[in-house]
Short mmCIF file of N, CA and C in Angstrom, two decimals:
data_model
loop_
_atom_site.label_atom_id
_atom_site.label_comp_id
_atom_site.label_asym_id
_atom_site.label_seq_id
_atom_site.Cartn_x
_atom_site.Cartn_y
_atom_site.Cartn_z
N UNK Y 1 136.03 93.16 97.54
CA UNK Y 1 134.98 94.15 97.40
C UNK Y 1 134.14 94.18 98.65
N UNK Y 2 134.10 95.34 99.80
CA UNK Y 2 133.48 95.38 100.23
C UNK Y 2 132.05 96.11 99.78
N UNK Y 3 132.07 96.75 101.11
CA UNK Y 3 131.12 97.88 101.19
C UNK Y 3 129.55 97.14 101.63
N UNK Y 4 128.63 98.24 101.86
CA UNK Y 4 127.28 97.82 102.56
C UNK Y 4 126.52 96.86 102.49
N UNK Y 5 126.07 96.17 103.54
CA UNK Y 5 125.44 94.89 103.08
C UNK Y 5 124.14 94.92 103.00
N UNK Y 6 123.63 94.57 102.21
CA UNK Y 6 122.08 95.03 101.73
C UNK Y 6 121.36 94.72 103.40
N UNK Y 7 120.06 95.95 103.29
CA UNK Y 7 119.25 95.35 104.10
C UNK Y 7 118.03 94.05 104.00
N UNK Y 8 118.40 93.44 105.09
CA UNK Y 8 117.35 92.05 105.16
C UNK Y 8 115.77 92.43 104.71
N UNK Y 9 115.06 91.92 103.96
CA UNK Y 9 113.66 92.33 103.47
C UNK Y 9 112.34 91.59 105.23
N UNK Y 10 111.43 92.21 105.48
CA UNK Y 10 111.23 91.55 106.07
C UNK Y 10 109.68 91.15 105.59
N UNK Y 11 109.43 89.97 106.12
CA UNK Y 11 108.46 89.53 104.92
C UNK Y 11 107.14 89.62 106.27
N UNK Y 12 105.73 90.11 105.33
CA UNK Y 12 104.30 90.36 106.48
C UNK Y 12 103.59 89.21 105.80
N UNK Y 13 102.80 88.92 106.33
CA UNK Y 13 101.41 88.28 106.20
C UNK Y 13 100.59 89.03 106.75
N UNK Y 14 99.07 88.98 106.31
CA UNK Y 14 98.08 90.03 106.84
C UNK Y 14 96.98 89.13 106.53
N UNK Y 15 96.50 88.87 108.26
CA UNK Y 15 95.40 88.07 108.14
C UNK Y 15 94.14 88.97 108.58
N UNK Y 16 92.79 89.07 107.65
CA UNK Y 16 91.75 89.62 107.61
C UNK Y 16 90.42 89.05 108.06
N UNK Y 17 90.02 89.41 108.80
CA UNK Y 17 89.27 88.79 109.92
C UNK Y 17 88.53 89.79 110.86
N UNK Y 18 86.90 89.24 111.24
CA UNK Y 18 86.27 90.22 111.74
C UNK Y 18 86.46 90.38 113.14
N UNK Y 19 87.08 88.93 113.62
CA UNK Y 19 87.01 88.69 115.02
C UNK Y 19 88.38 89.05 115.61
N UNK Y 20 88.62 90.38 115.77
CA UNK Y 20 90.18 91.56 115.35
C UNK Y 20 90.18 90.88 117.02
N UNK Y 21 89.35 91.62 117.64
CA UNK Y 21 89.51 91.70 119.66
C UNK Y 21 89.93 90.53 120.17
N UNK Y 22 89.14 89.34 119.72
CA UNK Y 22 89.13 87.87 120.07
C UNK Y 22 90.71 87.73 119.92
N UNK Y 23 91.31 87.97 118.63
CA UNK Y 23 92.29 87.25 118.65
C UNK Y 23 93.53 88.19 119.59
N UNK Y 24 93.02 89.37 119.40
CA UNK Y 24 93.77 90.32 120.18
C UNK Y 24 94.16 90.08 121.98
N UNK Y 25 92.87 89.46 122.43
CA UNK Y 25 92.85 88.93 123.74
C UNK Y 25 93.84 87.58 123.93
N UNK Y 26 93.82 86.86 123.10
CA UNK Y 26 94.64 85.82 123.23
C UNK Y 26 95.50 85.65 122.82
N UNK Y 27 96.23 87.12 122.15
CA UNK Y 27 97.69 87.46 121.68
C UNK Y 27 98.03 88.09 122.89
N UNK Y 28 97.75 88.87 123.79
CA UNK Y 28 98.02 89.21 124.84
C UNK Y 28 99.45 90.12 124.96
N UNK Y 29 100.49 90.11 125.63
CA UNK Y 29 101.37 90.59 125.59
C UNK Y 29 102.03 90.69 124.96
N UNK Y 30 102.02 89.46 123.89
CA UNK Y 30 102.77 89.14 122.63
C UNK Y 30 102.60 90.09 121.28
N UNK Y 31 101.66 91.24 121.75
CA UNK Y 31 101.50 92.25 120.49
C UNK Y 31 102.62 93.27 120.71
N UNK Y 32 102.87 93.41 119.27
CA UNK Y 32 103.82 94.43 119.37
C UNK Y 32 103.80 96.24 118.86
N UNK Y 33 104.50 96.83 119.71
CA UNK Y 33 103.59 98.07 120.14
C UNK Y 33 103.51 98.55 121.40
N UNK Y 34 103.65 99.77 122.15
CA UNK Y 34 103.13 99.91 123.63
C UNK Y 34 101.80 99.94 124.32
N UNK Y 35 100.90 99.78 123.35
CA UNK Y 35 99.68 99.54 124.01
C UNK Y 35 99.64 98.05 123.12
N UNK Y 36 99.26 97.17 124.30
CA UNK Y 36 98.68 95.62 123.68
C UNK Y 36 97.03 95.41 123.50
N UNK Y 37 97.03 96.03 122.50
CA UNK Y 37 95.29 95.95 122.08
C UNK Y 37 95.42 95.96 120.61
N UNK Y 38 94.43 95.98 120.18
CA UNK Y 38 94.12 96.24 118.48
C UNK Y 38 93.63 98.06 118.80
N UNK Y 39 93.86 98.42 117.41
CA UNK Y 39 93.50 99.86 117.14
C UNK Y 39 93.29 100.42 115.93
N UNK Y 40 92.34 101.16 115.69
CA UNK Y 40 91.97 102.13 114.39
C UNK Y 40 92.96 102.44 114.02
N UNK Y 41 93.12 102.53 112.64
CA UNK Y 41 94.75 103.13 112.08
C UNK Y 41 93.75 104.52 111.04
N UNK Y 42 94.94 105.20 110.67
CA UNK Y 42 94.67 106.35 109.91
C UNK Y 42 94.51 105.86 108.56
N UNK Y 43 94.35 104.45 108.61
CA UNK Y 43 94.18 103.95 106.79
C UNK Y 43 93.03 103.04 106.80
N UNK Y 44 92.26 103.00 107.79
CA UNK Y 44 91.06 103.12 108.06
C UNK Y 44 90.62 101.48 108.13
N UNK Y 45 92.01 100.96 109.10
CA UNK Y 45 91.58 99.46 109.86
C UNK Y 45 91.37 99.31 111.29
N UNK Y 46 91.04 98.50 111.96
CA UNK Y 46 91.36 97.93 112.76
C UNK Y 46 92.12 96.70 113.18
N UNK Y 47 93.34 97.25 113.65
CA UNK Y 47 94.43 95.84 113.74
C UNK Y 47 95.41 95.86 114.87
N UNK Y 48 96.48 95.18 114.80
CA UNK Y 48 97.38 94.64 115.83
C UNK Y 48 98.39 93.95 115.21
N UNK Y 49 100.00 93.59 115.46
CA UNK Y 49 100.84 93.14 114.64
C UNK Y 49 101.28 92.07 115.53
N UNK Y 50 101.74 91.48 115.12
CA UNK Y 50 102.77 89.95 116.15
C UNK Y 50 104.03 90.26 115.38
N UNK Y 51 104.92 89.19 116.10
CA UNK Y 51 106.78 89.45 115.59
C UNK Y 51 106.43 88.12 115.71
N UNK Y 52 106.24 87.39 114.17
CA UNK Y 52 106.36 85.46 114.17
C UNK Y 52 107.82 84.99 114.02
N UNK Y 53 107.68 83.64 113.38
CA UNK Y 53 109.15 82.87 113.60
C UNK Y 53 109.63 83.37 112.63
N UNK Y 54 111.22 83.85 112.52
CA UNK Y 54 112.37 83.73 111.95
C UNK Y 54 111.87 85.22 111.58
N UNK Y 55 111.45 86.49 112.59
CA UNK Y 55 110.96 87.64 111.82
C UNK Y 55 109.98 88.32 111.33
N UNK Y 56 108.87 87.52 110.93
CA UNK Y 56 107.81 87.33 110.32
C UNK Y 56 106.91 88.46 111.04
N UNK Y 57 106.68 89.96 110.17
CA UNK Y 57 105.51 90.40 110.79
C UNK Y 57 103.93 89.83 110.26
N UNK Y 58 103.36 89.21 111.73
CA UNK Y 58 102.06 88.98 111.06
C UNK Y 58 101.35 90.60 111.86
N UNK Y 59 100.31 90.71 110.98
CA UNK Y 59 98.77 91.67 111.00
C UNK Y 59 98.09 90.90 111.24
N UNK Y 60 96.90 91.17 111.99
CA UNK Y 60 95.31 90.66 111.94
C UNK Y 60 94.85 91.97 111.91
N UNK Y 61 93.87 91.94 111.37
CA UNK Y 61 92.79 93.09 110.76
C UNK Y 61 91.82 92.96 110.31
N UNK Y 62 90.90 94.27 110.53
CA UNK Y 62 89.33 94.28 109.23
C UNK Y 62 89.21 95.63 109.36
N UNK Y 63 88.32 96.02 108.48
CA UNK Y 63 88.18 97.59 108.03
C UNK Y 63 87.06 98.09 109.06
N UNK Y 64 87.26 99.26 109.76
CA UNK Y 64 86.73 99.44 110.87
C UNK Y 64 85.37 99.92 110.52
N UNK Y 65 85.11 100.75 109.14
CA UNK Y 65 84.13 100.68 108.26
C UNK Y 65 83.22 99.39 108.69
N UNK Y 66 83.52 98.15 108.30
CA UNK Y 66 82.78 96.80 108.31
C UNK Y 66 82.78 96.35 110.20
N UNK Y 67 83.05 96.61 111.05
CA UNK Y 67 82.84 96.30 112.33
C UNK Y 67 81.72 96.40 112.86
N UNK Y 68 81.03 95.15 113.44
CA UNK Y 68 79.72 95.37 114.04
C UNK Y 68 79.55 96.36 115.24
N UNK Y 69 78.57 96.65 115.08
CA UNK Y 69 78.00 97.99 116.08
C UNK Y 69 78.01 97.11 117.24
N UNK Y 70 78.34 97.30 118.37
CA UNK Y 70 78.28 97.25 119.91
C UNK Y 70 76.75 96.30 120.30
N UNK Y 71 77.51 95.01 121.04
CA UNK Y 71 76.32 94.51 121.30
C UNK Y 71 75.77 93.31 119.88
N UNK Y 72 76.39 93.53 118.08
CA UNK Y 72 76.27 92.96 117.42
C UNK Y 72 77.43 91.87 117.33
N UNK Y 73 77.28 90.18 116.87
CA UNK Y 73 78.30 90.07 116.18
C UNK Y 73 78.57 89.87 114.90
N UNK Y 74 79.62 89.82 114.01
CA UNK Y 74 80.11 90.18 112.41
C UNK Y 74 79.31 89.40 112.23
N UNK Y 75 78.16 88.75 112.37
CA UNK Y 75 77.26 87.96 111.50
C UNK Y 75 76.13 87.90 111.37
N UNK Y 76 75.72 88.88 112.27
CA UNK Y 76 74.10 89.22 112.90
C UNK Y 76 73.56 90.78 111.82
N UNK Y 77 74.83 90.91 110.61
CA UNK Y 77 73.87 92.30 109.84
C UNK Y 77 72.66 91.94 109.12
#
C-alpha cells in the first residue's frame, strides 16, 4: 500500500513578552523573514519568528495595543 505520505505537523511555541525589540536585537539574523526585525501584524501583535531545534517555530510577541509609548518602559504605566 502505497500512496501519500502524510504531511509532518510542525509544532510553535509562542512566547509573550513586552520586551519584543530586546529580544529581536539579539536574535539578529537568525529571524526568519526578509526583514530581520519584529513587526505589527494584521492580528494586531507585535512579533518576530525563529526556526528552533528539530523545526520548532518559536514566536516572541505582545499586543501592540499594550506597547509602551516611546521613551516609556513596559513598566513605567
Amino acid at each position: 500500500m502505497g500512496g501519500a505520505r502524510p504531511k509532518p505537523v510542525r509544532r510553535l511555541v509562542y512566547l509573550s513578552t513586552p520586551h519584543v525589540d530586546q529580544l529581536a536585537q539579539a536574535a539578529g539574523d537568525a529571524i526568519l523573514g526578509p526583514v530581520k526585525a519584529a513587526r505589527h501584524t494584521e492580528w494586531g501583535m507585535y512579533e518576530f519568528a525563529l526556526n528552533g531545534p528539530d523545526d520548532l517555530l518559536v514566536r516572541i510577541g505582545w499586543p501592540s495595543r499594550l506597547l509602551p509609548a516611546p521613551g516609556m518602559d513596559a513598566f513605567s504605566r
